[in-house]
Amino acid sequence: MAKRYTAESSEKWGWEELVDCITAPASYIFISLGLALTILLRPIGYVYLAIGIIASLVMYFVIDPKLRAVSDEYERRQSEFLEQVEKVSKWEEMK
Amino acid sequence: MEELRVSFHFLDWFWVITYLILMIGCGILFYQLGKRSEADFFLAGRGLPWWLPAASVYATHTATDTPMWIGGIIYKYGLRGLWYTFFSLWCAISAFVSTRIFRRSLAMSMAEWQSLRYSGLGSELLRGWLAGWQVFMNMFVLGWVGMAMGKVCQLLFGWEEWVGLVLFSSLCAIYVVSAGYWGVIMGDFQQGIIALLVIMIVSIWELMYAGGPGAIITKLNEMGQSWRLNPFAFTGWASGDFPILWFITLFVMAVIGGIGMGNFIDWYPEAQRIQSAKTVRDSSDSIFWGGLLVLTRNAFWAVALLGFFVLYPDIKDTSKYEIGWFRLAFESLPVGMLGFFFAAILAIHFSTISTHLNLGASYFTRDLYHHYLNPQAKEERLVWVGRLGTLVLLLGSFLMGSMMKEITSWLIFALWLQAAGIWLPSILQVIWWRFNAWGYLASWIANLGISWLVVWVLPAFGVFNKIPFFAKYFPMGLPDYIQFWILMVLTFFIYIPVTLLTKPDDEERLIKYYVMTRPIGFWGPIHKKAVAMGLIKE
């Protein structure tokens, strides 16, 4: 699945992030409320919990391939970037 | 309610002492790793798999005062009180937006990020301000959480409050001074597991002690309190103690706030965890799953607190019902388990104390000492300064703890100010290339003045009551969620003109930052220049 992304396409913000911005908060809300109501044996709790788990699975499978691609591309250049950060911190490169 | 006093037996003390040896031993075990460099002492060498910072996110945000806070809101509002805890929704968005951008900046702290995102004098003023603010804030949090431990010890053993504060913060400091962030993260992993298991087991135990789910629901119905089981029991659009407008404000603030950096106080410890993850993907996963674990834990506390309400429904004194979760456990757990439970409270306590000791020391060392006083310092010296900084934080926390009653109301105002007025600028600095250091500085300063006006001065002169809209819908004064919107609008008219009337940040700096972090939003002109320079492909 990770092969869908080229180095440059993985850097662009796209529909994957948009889907996650909906599913990730939904999973937080439904898992938390669902768990509380499930412990109290309320039937609606099971429904909320199921929605929350499905939302987090969707979130994970949508974003993970892209995150892997972003990571791989970025880590190639990380040491060069880190040197730059150290120079700024030591006033060797201040503009 | 009768006064609670518990007596510990041999098995109870065995658990407590075993746990203390385990924690302090952990510090000694990772001493060699912590002393290798500044990056090891504060970020564990930037090489952690996602589940270690995730456990730390969870453990850090499970403090001794957290069950008291959640106890208070659930006792007062029932299950709808859970919405208060959903400000952590920002983690859900941040994990895939601001976490990713911040991790790519490689900034060791949020103060250092100012030097990478902005340029010139403005960026240095921001870095110095944020570093000083964070040293102070971490001291305050240490004092606050330490005093919560003092209260628990007073409840249990009748000790003076300062004893619990000084004793347990000092014991925790032993492994933080020894191993730095390595000790913090390894400790947090153990503490997170212990705390999660004990919170689940004890909460279910308390639920059964109160009669079990069926009996609790029946009793709530008999008491005419069944609304406590409904998380959506709002009291109208703007009326009552749980209005929809409040909910909308919280929701917008939390969800959209996840795009920004530094708009929540929790961002700062999270920023350290983000940078300690070995890859961008690990940092995103750690924030998402750590945040989810925090909300899962709240569900267990909430049901236990409903059980407490059924047993003790008429408590008016906040300080009495806030400690409901602790009280029910100490009342109902058998000998031997009491000590185990107290050891878990120590785990909860140490995880927060260790984080804030190391985090405050990182601003003290990296941003104040290393950046401003001794830029060419060797790694060995920086680690020693880190240790000194940890001790400064520890001593400062004792001072803060002793003044807690006097400064709490002031500090809540200060946090308020941070949340309300810089909320939008903290997003703009991520998404808009033209937003500059002077604009961000102006937002902090504008906040200070306008917060005083909106929260205290104008209400004292009855100004809002003279405005027909406010007089009609909020005759008792403006609630805090309306103040939030007013502050946001008023400060906007200060920092936006300041931004547009001052020069943009240095172009070369912005291009470097853009190429490193690839931020979301309105970065078109910088993107085009980076492409023209051949630094990135179109």
XYZ file of C-alpha atoms in Angstrom:
633
model
C 0.000 0.000 0.000
C 2.914 2.324 0.794
C 3.956 2.081 -2.865
C 1.017 4.277 -3.817
C 3.017 7.276 -2.651
C 6.032 8.820 -4.273
C 8.415 10.887 -2.163
C 6.846 14.122 -3.380
C 3.183 13.055 -3.330
C 3.472 11.880 0.273
C 4.532 15.403 1.282
C 1.275 16.934 0.067
C -1.655 17.389 2.411
C -4.643 15.546 0.979
C -7.863 13.652 1.499
C -6.176 11.251 3.931
C -5.648 14.005 6.499
C -9.196 15.247 5.973
C -10.620 11.782 6.640
C -8.473 11.539 9.767
C -9.604 14.922 11.042
C -13.123 13.438 11.141
C -12.457 9.848 12.192
C -9.795 10.535 14.843
C -11.895 12.874 17.077
C -14.924 10.606 16.468
C -12.987 7.619 17.736
C -11.936 9.521 20.893
C -15.512 10.581 21.663
C -17.275 7.321 20.875
C -14.732 5.073 22.582
C -14.758 7.148 25.767
C -18.547 7.550 26.020
C -19.117 4.031 24.719
C -16.807 2.467 27.283
C -18.421 4.312 30.205
C -21.915 3.272 29.091
C -20.781 -0.277 28.310
C -19.407 -0.731 31.839
C -22.830 0.379 33.049
C -24.337 -2.285 30.716
C -26.303 0.299 28.695
C -27.086 -1.047 25.187
C -26.269 2.284 23.507
C -22.774 1.956 24.979
C -22.038 -1.091 22.794
C -23.115 0.863 19.705
C -20.918 3.868 20.586
C -17.974 1.616 21.342
C -18.326 -0.180 18.017
C -18.505 3.145 16.141
C -15.409 4.357 17.986
C -13.405 1.232 17.172
C -14.432 1.320 13.499
C -13.520 5.030 13.306
C -10.028 4.370 14.715
C -9.469 1.466 12.303
C -10.504 3.633 9.340
C -8.202 6.376 10.597
C -5.286 3.970 10.897
C -5.648 2.258 7.523
C -6.129 5.555 5.675
C -3.167 7.437 7.102
C -0.589 4.782 7.936
C 0.727 4.126 4.398
C 1.169 7.850 3.868
C 2.873 8.320 7.223
C 5.314 5.522 6.369
C 6.146 7.223 3.085
C 6.563 10.638 4.739
C 8.815 9.115 7.393
C 11.020 7.266 4.914
C 11.524 10.369 2.812
C 12.179 12.634 5.755
C 14.602 10.363 7.603
C 16.894 10.370 4.568
C 17.577 14.061 5.203
C 17.178 14.208 8.971
C 20.884 14.384 9.868
C 21.397 17.311 7.491
C 18.423 19.133 9.069
C 19.665 18.373 12.567
C 22.999 20.021 11.816
C 21.093 23.116 10.712
C 19.107 23.212 13.973
C 22.316 22.946 16.037
C 23.872 25.815 14.072
C 20.880 28.036 14.796
C 20.983 27.151 18.475
C 24.711 27.916 18.710
C 24.340 31.235 16.850
C 26.461 29.957 13.985
C 23.627 30.636 11.573
C 21.402 33.485 12.700
C 19.347 35.594 10.369
C -19.193 11.415 56.023
C -16.790 10.179 58.635
C -13.102 11.074 58.635
C -11.093 8.417 56.820
C -7.944 6.997 58.386
C -6.261 3.863 57.086
C -3.714 1.667 58.761
C -1.054 -0.050 56.692
C 0.131 -3.564 57.485
C 3.342 -5.343 56.533
C 2.082 -6.364 53.080
C 0.980 -2.807 52.323
C 4.378 -1.362 53.159
C 6.011 -4.164 51.190
C 4.268 -2.997 48.006
C 5.127 0.635 48.611
C 8.818 0.023 49.358
C 9.209 -2.468 46.479
C 7.775 0.070 44.102
C 10.028 2.865 45.339
C 13.097 0.624 44.900
C 11.931 -0.249 41.379
C 11.571 3.409 40.382
C 14.776 4.688 41.886
C 16.617 1.620 40.586
C 15.342 2.517 37.132
C 17.163 5.828 37.368
C 20.429 4.134 38.275
C 19.956 1.580 35.493
C 19.674 4.236 32.777
C 22.289 6.574 34.227
C 24.838 5.658 31.545
C 22.417 6.439 28.701
C 21.205 9.713 30.183
C 24.646 11.216 30.604
C 25.802 10.749 26.988
C 24.526 14.067 25.630
C 22.006 16.870 25.944
C 19.780 15.075 23.400
C 19.921 11.929 25.568
C 19.218 13.771 28.799
C 16.168 15.533 27.341
C 15.001 13.397 24.385
C 16.430 9.898 24.981
C 18.565 10.376 21.872
C 15.521 10.974 19.609
C 15.243 7.252 18.977
C 12.172 5.866 20.775
C 9.543 3.570 19.235
C 6.022 5.047 19.327
C 4.716 3.006 22.252
C 7.208 4.471 24.740
C 6.249 8.148 24.222
C 2.579 7.039 23.954
C 2.817 5.414 27.395
C 4.476 8.579 28.626
C 1.696 10.793 27.216
C -0.796 8.645 29.098
C 1.232 8.414 32.318
C 2.097 12.117 32.411
C -1.532 13.153 32.048
C -2.572 10.780 34.793
C -1.625 12.827 37.845
C -2.639 12.671 41.492
C -4.990 15.611 40.990
C -6.605 14.169 37.821
C -9.023 11.799 39.609
C -9.882 14.728 41.880
C -10.690 16.977 38.927
C -12.680 14.278 37.134
C -14.268 13.293 40.454
C -15.479 16.863 40.860
C -17.036 17.221 37.417
C -18.678 13.762 37.345
C -20.137 14.181 40.838
C -21.516 17.566 39.799
C -22.598 16.921 36.212
C -22.944 13.133 35.859
C -21.682 11.478 32.662
C -22.047 14.714 30.686
C -19.067 15.891 32.760
C -16.994 13.677 30.463
C -17.242 16.436 27.860
C -14.916 18.533 30.007
C -12.225 15.942 29.400
C -12.672 16.163 25.637
C -10.414 19.190 25.368
C -7.847 16.450 24.651
C -9.522 16.030 21.252
C -6.781 18.360 20.084
C -4.440 15.337 20.244
C -6.605 13.523 17.689
C -6.102 16.291 15.117
C -2.589 17.240 16.159
C -1.331 13.676 15.696
C -1.699 14.043 11.928
C -1.127 17.783 11.504
C 0.917 19.806 14.023
C 2.722 16.779 15.496
C 3.997 15.868 12.047
C 5.137 19.431 11.350
C 6.755 19.900 14.752
C 8.582 16.562 14.603
C 10.091 17.557 11.273
C 11.375 20.850 12.680
C 13.600 18.829 15.076
C 13.305 21.642 17.643
C 14.296 20.332 21.065
C 11.656 22.540 22.677
C 8.791 24.810 21.689
C 11.025 27.783 22.544
C 13.648 26.527 20.094
C 10.968 26.186 17.434
C 10.570 29.995 17.593
C 14.195 30.325 16.376
C 13.480 28.049 13.421
C 10.113 29.424 12.356
C 10.817 33.135 12.915
C 13.912 35.295 12.491
C 15.715 38.275 14.004
C 15.094 40.007 17.303
C 11.437 39.009 17.408
C 12.275 35.303 17.350
C 14.836 35.721 20.141
C 12.372 37.655 22.295
C 9.830 34.878 21.777
C 12.342 32.156 22.562
C 13.464 33.848 25.775
C 9.887 34.541 26.858
C 8.661 31.002 26.205
C 11.693 29.480 27.939
C 11.177 31.591 31.069
C 7.415 30.999 31.025
C 7.914 27.250 30.749
C 10.446 27.084 33.589
C 7.916 28.924 35.746
C 4.922 26.900 34.523
C 6.624 23.579 35.165
C 7.475 24.711 38.687
C 3.853 25.646 39.188
C 2.527 22.320 37.890
C 5.022 20.497 40.135
C 3.823 22.522 43.122
C 0.172 21.941 42.209
C 0.483 18.176 41.700
C 2.793 17.885 44.716
C 0.160 19.532 46.910
C -2.462 17.093 45.592
C -0.174 14.301 46.846
C 0.133 16.184 50.132
C -3.672 16.133 50.427
C -3.870 12.394 49.706
C -1.241 11.699 52.387
C -3.112 13.921 54.818
C -6.314 11.997 54.100
C -4.574 8.666 54.608
C -2.015 9.211 57.313
C -2.885 12.582 58.837
C 0.462 14.077 57.735
C 0.919 17.806 57.223
C 0.350 18.622 53.510
C 3.952 19.722 52.879
C 5.299 16.305 53.956
C 3.709 14.469 51.018
C 4.836 17.213 48.638
C 8.488 17.296 49.707
C 8.987 13.574 50.387
C 7.633 12.110 47.153
C 8.797 14.847 44.778
C 12.330 14.464 46.217
C 12.301 10.674 45.822
C 11.176 11.088 42.209
C 13.917 13.642 41.557
C 16.572 11.002 42.343
C 15.976 9.098 39.116
C 15.280 12.204 37.031
C 18.602 13.751 38.078
C 20.408 10.448 37.412
C 19.053 9.454 34.042
C 17.169 12.464 32.683
C 14.522 11.691 30.053
C 15.686 8.066 29.798
C 14.649 7.632 33.427
C 11.421 9.564 32.838
C 10.344 7.537 29.817
C 11.263 4.123 31.213
C 9.630 5.049 34.499
C 6.539 6.304 32.657
C 6.231 3.039 30.776
C 6.140 1.009 33.997
C 4.018 3.614 35.753
C 1.600 3.804 32.829
C 0.983 0.047 32.894
C 0.591 -0.043 36.684
C -1.649 3.031 36.717
C -3.884 1.789 33.883
C -4.374 -1.659 35.416
C -5.010 -0.308 38.894
C -7.405 2.395 37.670
C -9.410 -0.261 35.786
C -9.414 -2.809 38.629
C -10.106 -0.325 41.432
C -12.853 1.468 39.473
C -14.656 -1.803 38.759
C -14.152 -2.801 42.403
C -15.733 0.487 43.506
C -18.586 0.001 41.039
C -19.348 -3.397 42.564
C -18.964 -1.999 46.099
C -21.674 0.539 45.229
C -23.981 -2.319 44.176
C -22.992 -2.946 40.548
C -24.260 -1.327 37.332
C -27.883 -2.460 37.712
C -28.218 -1.252 41.295
C -26.578 2.097 40.502
C -28.971 2.730 37.605
C -31.973 1.737 39.734
C -30.875 4.026 42.568
C -30.292 6.939 40.219
C -33.785 6.465 38.787
C -35.298 6.312 42.292
C -33.454 9.498 43.248
C -34.763 11.295 40.152
C -31.163 11.615 38.941
C -31.330 9.466 35.802
C -30.092 12.417 33.723
C -26.658 11.633 35.181
C -26.489 8.630 32.846
C -27.041 10.768 29.755
C -23.883 12.395 28.343
C -26.049 14.636 26.168
C -28.198 16.146 28.950
C -27.622 19.771 28.000
C -29.541 22.533 29.748
C -30.407 24.718 26.736
C -28.522 26.897 24.284
C -27.190 29.441 26.747
C -29.019 28.665 29.986
C -28.342 26.378 32.935
C -25.064 24.889 34.060
C -24.431 22.849 30.907
C -25.373 24.937 27.853
C -24.861 23.901 24.228
C -22.889 27.081 23.483
C -20.291 26.017 26.035
C -20.068 22.627 24.353
C -19.650 24.173 20.889
C -16.886 26.459 22.190
C -15.032 23.541 23.733
C -15.433 21.445 20.616
C -14.208 24.144 18.231
C -11.376 25.117 20.549
C -10.177 21.524 20.929
C -10.621 20.242 17.371
C -9.392 23.238 15.360
C -6.796 23.925 18.047
C -5.128 20.638 17.094
C -3.761 22.336 13.984
C -1.803 24.829 16.085
C 1.279 24.593 18.266
C 1.425 25.905 21.812
C -2.243 26.789 22.191
C -2.765 24.292 25.035
C -0.661 23.897 28.143
C -0.426 20.149 27.417
C 1.278 20.868 24.107
C 4.614 21.464 25.854
C 5.125 17.993 27.418
C 3.702 16.481 24.227
C 6.265 18.407 22.167
C 9.052 16.692 24.099
C 7.493 13.271 23.461
C 7.053 14.088 19.771
C 10.735 14.879 19.366
C 11.850 11.812 21.299
C 10.095 9.481 18.802
C 12.452 7.908 16.270
C 10.435 8.747 13.132
C 7.663 11.090 12.027
C 5.286 8.123 11.941
C 6.223 7.085 15.488
C 5.587 10.615 16.762
C 2.104 10.720 15.184
C 1.186 7.308 16.539
C 2.440 8.160 20.015
C 0.248 11.268 20.297
C -2.881 9.624 18.882
C -2.760 6.412 20.929
C -1.491 8.122 24.094
C -4.399 10.587 23.911
C -6.898 7.791 23.305
C -5.644 5.934 26.367
C -6.191 9.063 28.475
C -9.855 9.224 27.437
C -10.324 5.486 27.963
C -9.097 5.873 31.531
C -11.617 8.672 32.151
C -14.486 6.290 31.336
C -13.453 3.998 34.217
C -13.184 6.887 36.647
C -16.560 8.241 35.557
C -18.498 5.061 36.342
C -16.725 4.649 39.691
C -17.697 8.217 40.560
C -21.337 7.510 39.720
C -21.099 4.693 42.274
C -19.664 7.144 44.792
C -22.557 9.537 44.109
C -25.118 6.811 44.772
C -23.470 6.017 48.120
C -22.922 9.654 49.155
C -25.413 11.803 47.221
C -25.634 14.878 49.438
C -22.083 16.181 49.671
C -21.963 19.940 49.135
C -18.306 20.527 49.965
C -16.287 20.270 46.725
C -13.138 19.183 48.543
C -15.036 16.191 49.955
C -16.532 14.846 46.735
C -13.425 15.557 44.659
C -11.577 12.821 46.525
C -14.431 10.343 45.998
C -12.428 7.879 43.892
C -9.586 7.715 46.428
C -11.951 7.558 49.367
C -14.075 4.728 48.022
C -10.953 2.689 47.279
C -9.444 3.139 50.718
C -12.806 2.417 52.291
C -13.397 -0.820 50.400
C -10.045 -2.422 49.506
C -8.774 -5.277 51.703
C -5.502 -5.290 53.666
C -2.542 -5.777 51.347
C -4.358 -4.223 48.413
C -4.327 -0.866 50.186
C -0.543 -0.704 49.896
C -0.724 -1.849 46.288
C -3.213 0.923 45.586
C -1.012 3.470 47.316
C 1.960 2.241 45.244
C -0.176 2.877 42.148
C -0.935 6.383 43.398
C 2.827 6.863 43.685
C 3.152 5.636 40.081
C 0.531 8.146 38.984
C 2.301 10.849 40.947
C 5.866 10.076 39.858
C 4.986 9.974 36.177
C 3.774 13.562 36.251
C 6.451 14.896 38.584
C 9.288 13.298 36.606
C 8.014 14.716 33.317
C 7.738 18.271 34.567
C 11.101 18.165 36.348
C 12.825 17.086 33.131
C 10.735 19.302 30.858
C 11.349 22.465 32.893
C 15.050 21.577 33.068
C 15.146 21.246 29.273
C 14.016 24.875 28.816
C 16.443 25.922 31.553
C 19.335 24.142 29.823
C 18.691 24.210 26.089
C 16.995 27.573 25.737
C 18.412 29.694 28.552
C 21.879 28.280 29.294
C 22.900 26.701 26.000
C 21.390 29.241 23.615
C 21.988 32.475 25.528
C 24.766 31.900 28.084
C 27.128 29.291 26.672
C 26.439 28.335 23.029
C 29.708 26.382 22.747
C 29.192 24.319 25.910
C 30.353 20.684 25.764
C 27.840 17.857 26.093
C 29.110 16.811 29.537
C 28.580 20.294 30.920
C 25.107 20.514 29.380
C 24.089 17.298 31.116
C 25.307 18.703 34.447
C 23.398 21.934 33.829
C 20.370 19.731 33.094
C 20.786 18.115 36.509
C 21.182 21.499 38.179
C 18.073 22.701 36.341
C 16.152 19.663 37.661
C 17.091 20.611 41.236
C 16.130 24.259 40.645
C 12.714 23.061 39.422
C 12.356 20.810 42.474
C 13.137 23.594 44.956
C 10.923 26.022 43.039
C 8.052 23.544 43.243
C 8.302 23.490 47.056
C 8.000 27.273 47.050
C 5.051 27.185 44.633
C 3.372 24.464 46.683
C 3.638 26.563 49.832
C 2.025 29.560 48.077
C -0.552 27.532 46.144
C -3.644 29.032 47.756
C -2.423 32.575 47.092
C -1.366 32.103 43.481
C -3.923 29.629 42.155
C -6.577 32.140 41.205
C -3.955 34.340 39.555
C -2.520 31.434 37.628
C -5.861 30.128 36.455
C -6.350 33.594 35.029
C -2.924 33.403 33.376
C -3.711 29.999 31.838
C -7.019 31.325 30.695
C -5.207 34.131 29.024
C -2.916 31.685 27.301
C -5.796 29.568 26.089
C -8.104 32.334 24.929
C -6.022 35.041 23.318
C -3.158 33.114 21.749
C -5.338 30.236 20.572
C -5.767 31.605 17.053
C -2.226 33.061 16.679
C -0.843 29.639 17.654
C -2.715 28.232 14.667
C -1.757 31.105 12.354
C 1.945 30.605 13.053
C 1.592 27.077 11.691
C -0.589 27.724 8.660
C 0.321 31.206 7.371
C 3.779 32.143 6.129
C 3.165 35.892 6.587
C 2.373 35.661 10.297
C 5.562 36.903 11.916
C 7.310 37.008 15.277
C 6.037 40.520 16.042
C 2.467 39.403 15.423
C 2.848 36.480 17.814
C 4.516 38.662 20.447
C 1.739 41.244 20.025
C -0.868 38.534 20.645
C 0.708 37.612 23.999
C 0.899 41.256 25.078
C -2.585 42.130 23.777
C -3.956 39.181 25.691
C -2.553 40.385 28.928
C -4.232 43.778 28.657
C -7.511 42.661 27.117
C -7.955 39.713 29.477
C -7.828 42.082 32.445
C -10.396 44.262 30.738
C -12.795 41.526 29.660
C -12.536 39.265 32.698
C -12.319 41.817 35.505
C -12.388 45.533 34.702
C -15.372 45.839 32.327
C -17.629 43.483 34.357
C -16.761 45.479 37.524
C -18.134 48.623 35.855
C -21.193 46.753 34.544
C -20.281 47.511 30.912
C -21.528 44.215 29.468
C -24.885 44.563 31.255
C -25.464 47.790 29.319
C -25.208 45.961 25.988
C -28.759 44.721 25.228
C -27.693 41.356 23.750
C -25.556 40.405 26.731
C -28.098 41.810 29.196
C -30.816 39.641 27.651
C -28.965 36.346 27.360
C -26.407 36.626 30.168
C -27.945 38.763 32.931
C -25.765 37.106 35.590
C -22.537 38.102 33.844
C -20.582 36.693 30.917
C -19.684 33.025 31.213
C -16.090 32.071 30.412
C -16.913 30.553 27.006
C -18.363 33.886 25.831
C -15.307 35.692 27.211
C -13.221 33.321 25.091
C -14.863 34.504 21.856
C -14.717 38.188 22.858
C -11.019 37.900 23.673
C -10.333 36.139 20.424
C -12.029 38.844 18.355
C -10.540 41.815 20.234
C -6.954 40.525 20.165
C -7.333 39.730 16.451
C -7.635 43.473 15.782
C -4.248 44.025 17.394
C -1.954 41.243 16.189
C -3.141 41.203 12.576
C -2.337 44.929 11.983
C 0.988 44.453 13.819
C 1.812 41.522 11.532
C 0.913 43.377 8.354
C 2.662 46.600 9.370
C 5.950 44.868 10.176
C 8.254 43.080 7.736
C 7.804 39.381 7.002
C 10.374 37.054 8.559
C 13.617 36.530 6.695
C 12.899 34.706 3.436
C 15.850 32.358 3.656
C 14.763 31.269 7.135
C 11.191 30.695 5.969
C 12.353 28.622 2.977
C 14.569 26.426 5.178
C 11.725 25.962 7.636
C 9.310 25.150 4.803
C 11.596 22.588 3.194
C 12.169 20.875 6.552
C 8.622 20.804 7.860
C 6.322 21.110 4.803
C 3.604 22.905 6.829
C -0.097 22.905 6.019
C -1.978 26.038 4.920
C -1.052 29.247 3.156
C 2.615 28.922 2.212
C 2.285 29.489 -1.558
C 4.968 32.205 -2.063
C 7.517 30.275 -0.005
C 6.685 27.021 -1.793
C 7.268 28.649 -5.183
C 10.656 30.009 -4.109
C 11.718 26.653 -2.689
C 10.789 25.036 -6.031
C 12.629 27.753 -7.992
C 15.744 27.131 -5.878
C 15.532 23.418 -6.645
C 15.097 22.489 -2.964
C 11.845 20.635 -3.580
C 9.976 19.379 -6.629
C 6.706 20.922 -7.814
